[in-house]
Amino acid sequence: MTGGASRKIVIGRLKAKPLLAGQLLCAIAAAALFVRQVSVAWGDGAGVVLRMLLFGDLLLSAGIVLALFGFAAFFRAWRRRDAFIWHDGARLYRGPSESWPLPLIRDVVVSKGELGIASLRLVVDDDSEVTRELVKLYLLADAPEAVRGGVMFAVAGVRGFPAGSALN
């Protein structure tokens, strides 16, 4: 028994500045779309402004909701920036939502996406041809080689390889 103690081992951290910039841009976009949506009915009272916000231009309302979701996503990542990639001895976790069993991880590679943005990706042995994105390199506070080494060290520990041979 572990006595309720968590075996959380942090492998990778995120930079704070890009996450704060993302929050700021999403907040500015939401505010600008809000002002654009309600500017038509600004002097007509709160009820008309609220109706205009909810039932006015649906595209602007969808943009406001999307910007608020973006703000929330950047804020959640910012709160978890010091322990974004971690493992507990059985699974590898990315943030609060994604996780993979350590025995299924085969490798960690650096690859570029459709937009040319480099990211660390997991090669997972689950009969699919798709790699899983772990983190974009511009968000990573640690060196990509260090994060890759940490993940592969955790995988080697699960598979029973001696720690010295995994590092050499």
GROMACS .gro file of C-alpha atoms in nm:
model
  168
    1MET     CA    1   0.000   0.000   0.000
    2THR     CA    2   0.119   0.348  -0.076
    3GLY     CA    3  -0.080   0.506   0.207
    4GLY     CA    4  -0.252   0.748  -0.032
    5ALA     CA    5   0.077   0.898  -0.148
    6SER     CA    6   0.093   0.972  -0.517
    7ARG     CA    7   0.391   0.861  -0.723
    8LYS     CA    8   0.377   1.152  -0.964
    9ILE     CA    9   0.707   1.193  -1.150
   10VAL     CA   10   0.725   1.508  -1.362
   11ILE     CA   11   0.897   1.470  -1.699
   12GLY     CA   12   0.812   1.793  -1.884
   13ARG     CA   13   0.706   2.150  -1.808
   14LEU     CA   14   0.555   2.423  -2.026
   15LYS     CA   15   0.667   2.783  -2.076
   16ALA     CA   16   0.435   3.038  -1.917
   17LYS     CA   17   0.469   3.323  -2.168
   18PRO     CA   18   0.305   3.154  -2.472
   19LEU     CA   19   0.019   3.035  -2.251
   20LEU     CA   20  -0.035   3.382  -2.108
   21ALA     CA   21  -0.021   3.530  -2.459
   22GLY     CA   22  -0.284   3.279  -2.573
   23GLN     CA   23  -0.509   3.375  -2.283
   24LEU     CA   24  -0.466   3.744  -2.363
   25LEU     CA   25  -0.542   3.699  -2.733
   26CYS     CA   26  -0.851   3.490  -2.662
   27ALA     CA   27  -0.977   3.746  -2.407
   28ILE     CA   28  -0.923   4.034  -2.650
   29ALA     CA   29  -1.098   3.843  -2.929
   30ALA     CA   30  -1.395   3.762  -2.702
   31ALA     CA   31  -1.423   4.124  -2.587
   32ALA     CA   32  -1.400   4.260  -2.941
   33LEU     CA   33  -1.664   4.017  -3.069
   34PHE     CA   34  -1.887   4.099  -2.771
   35VAL     CA   35  -1.862   4.474  -2.835
   36ARG     CA   36  -1.928   4.419  -3.207
   37GLN     CA   37  -2.234   4.205  -3.130
   38VAL     CA   38  -2.400   4.439  -2.880
   39SER     CA   39  -2.296   4.774  -3.033
   40VAL     CA   40  -2.614   4.784  -3.240
   41ALA     CA   41  -2.839   4.779  -2.933
   42TRP     CA   42  -2.611   4.953  -2.682
   43GLY     CA   43  -2.849   5.236  -2.583
   44ASP     CA   44  -3.171   5.031  -2.575
   45GLY     CA   45  -3.140   4.868  -2.231
   46ALA     CA   46  -2.999   4.554  -2.079
   47GLY     CA   47  -3.274   4.322  -2.204
   48VAL     CA   48  -3.225   4.423  -2.566
   49VAL     CA   49  -2.846   4.395  -2.530
   50LEU     CA   50  -2.882   4.044  -2.384
   51ARG     CA   51  -3.122   3.940  -2.663
   52MET     CA   52  -2.881   4.082  -2.920
   53LEU     CA   53  -2.595   3.890  -2.762
   54LEU     CA   54  -2.784   3.560  -2.759
   55PHE     CA   55  -2.995   3.585  -3.075
   56GLY     CA   56  -2.819   3.848  -3.286
   57ASP     CA   57  -2.558   3.741  -3.538
   58LEU     CA   58  -2.509   3.370  -3.462
   59LEU     CA   59  -2.166   3.367  -3.622
   60LEU     CA   60  -2.042   3.635  -3.383
   61SER     CA   61  -2.200   3.451  -3.089
   62ALA     CA   62  -2.023   3.130  -3.195
   63GLY     CA   63  -1.697   3.326  -3.220
   64ILE     CA   64  -1.743   3.457  -2.864
   65VAL     CA   65  -1.803   3.104  -2.734
   66LEU     CA   66  -1.501   2.973  -2.926
   67ALA     CA   67  -1.277   3.249  -2.789
   68LEU     CA   68  -1.396   3.175  -2.434
   69PHE     CA   69  -1.323   2.803  -2.482
   70GLY     CA   70  -0.976   2.896  -2.609
   71PHE     CA   71  -0.921   3.114  -2.304
   72ALA     CA   72  -1.027   2.829  -2.073
   73ALA     CA   73  -0.797   2.580  -2.250
   74PHE     CA   74  -0.496   2.813  -2.225
   75PHE     CA   75  -0.578   2.884  -1.861
   76ARG     CA   76  -0.599   2.511  -1.774
   77ALA     CA   77  -0.265   2.448  -1.947
   78TRP     CA   78  -0.112   2.748  -1.767
   79ARG     CA   79  -0.226   2.615  -1.427
   80ARG     CA   80  -0.068   2.275  -1.501
   81ARG     CA   81   0.247   2.412  -1.671
   82ASP     CA   82   0.487   2.289  -1.399
   83ALA     CA   83   0.372   1.928  -1.430
   84PHE     CA   84   0.230   1.897  -1.781
   85ILE     CA   85   0.396   1.567  -1.879
   86TRP     CA   86   0.427   1.315  -1.596
   87HIS     CA   87   0.394   0.947  -1.513
   88ASP     CA   88   0.290   0.743  -1.213
   89GLY     CA   89   0.479   0.425  -1.296
   90ALA     CA   90   0.197   0.275  -1.503
   91ARG     CA   91   0.073   0.551  -1.736
   92LEU     CA   92   0.215   0.858  -1.907
   93TYR     CA   93  -0.004   1.169  -1.869
   94ARG     CA   94  -0.025   1.484  -2.078
   95GLY     CA   95  -0.213   1.748  -1.887
   96PRO     CA   96  -0.534   1.653  -1.715
   97SER     CA   97  -0.703   1.461  -1.994
   98GLU     CA   98  -0.471   1.246  -2.208
   99SER     CA   99  -0.286   0.936  -2.089
  100TRP     CA  100  -0.123   0.625  -2.237
  101PRO     CA  101  -0.008   0.300  -2.074
  102LEU     CA  102   0.371   0.301  -2.047
  103PRO     CA  103   0.416  -0.056  -2.184
  104LEU     CA  104   0.249   0.047  -2.513
  105ILE     CA  105   0.485   0.340  -2.580
  106ARG     CA  106   0.752   0.246  -2.835
  107ASP     CA  107   0.929   0.575  -2.903
  108VAL     CA  108   0.914   0.953  -2.884
  109VAL     CA  109   0.988   1.141  -3.207
  110VAL     CA  110   1.004   1.502  -3.321
  111SER     CA  111   0.790   1.571  -3.626
  112LYS     CA  112   0.628   1.864  -3.802
  113GLY     CA  113   0.252   1.892  -3.843
  114GLU     CA  114   0.047   2.019  -4.136
  115LEU     CA  115   0.130   2.380  -4.054
  116GLY     CA  116   0.502   2.310  -4.013
  117ILE     CA  117   0.501   2.338  -3.632
  118ALA     CA  118   0.738   2.088  -3.470
  119SER     CA  119   0.612   1.875  -3.184
  120LEU     CA  120   0.708   1.576  -2.974
  121ARG     CA  121   0.494   1.279  -3.071
  122LEU     CA  122   0.450   0.935  -2.914
  123VAL     CA  123   0.471   0.616  -3.116
  124VAL     CA  124   0.215   0.395  -2.941
  125ASP     CA  125   0.178   0.023  -3.014
  126ASP     CA  126  -0.200   0.003  -3.048
  127ASP     CA  127  -0.234  -0.117  -3.410
  128SER     CA  128  -0.282   0.233  -3.548
  129GLU     CA  129  -0.052   0.412  -3.788
  130VAL     CA  130  -0.097   0.750  -3.617
  131THR     CA  131   0.146   0.904  -3.367
  132ARG     CA  132   0.003   1.090  -3.069
  133GLU     CA  133   0.104   1.451  -3.005
  134LEU     CA  134   0.267   1.495  -2.668
  135VAL     CA  135   0.355   1.866  -2.677
  136LYS     CA  136   0.445   2.138  -2.928
  137LEU     CA  137   0.813   2.229  -2.906
  138TYR     CA  138   0.754   2.604  -2.877
  139LEU     CA  139   0.553   2.543  -2.557
  140LEU     CA  140   0.809   2.311  -2.399
  141ALA     CA  141   1.024   2.466  -2.125
  142ASP     CA  142   1.261   2.168  -2.109
  143ALA     CA  143   1.488   2.041  -2.385
  144PRO     CA  144   1.308   1.797  -2.619
  145GLU     CA  145   1.589   1.545  -2.572
  146ALA     CA  146   1.543   1.557  -2.194
  147VAL     CA  147   1.169   1.495  -2.220
  148ARG     CA  148   1.224   1.213  -2.470
  149GLY     CA  149   1.486   1.061  -2.239
  150GLY     CA  150   1.253   1.088  -1.939
  151VAL     CA  151   0.970   0.915  -2.122
  152MET     CA  152   1.194   0.639  -2.253
  153PHE     CA  153   1.349   0.593  -1.906
  154ALA     CA  154   0.999   0.550  -1.758
  155VAL     CA  155   0.910   0.302  -2.033
  156ALA     CA  156   1.233   0.109  -1.970
  157GLY     CA  157   1.156   0.092  -1.599
  158VAL     CA  158   0.816  -0.064  -1.670
  159ARG     CA  159   0.962  -0.319  -1.909
  160GLY     CA  160   1.223  -0.427  -1.654
  161PHE     CA  161   1.537  -0.307  -1.828
  162PRO     CA  162   1.824  -0.212  -1.600
  163ALA     CA  163   1.836   0.164  -1.554
  164GLY     CA  164   2.205   0.184  -1.648
  165SER     CA  165   2.150   0.022  -1.987
  166ALA     CA  166   1.857   0.253  -2.062
  167LEU     CA  167   2.073   0.559  -2.014
  168ASN     CA  168   2.382   0.441  -2.205
   0.00000   0.00000   0.00000
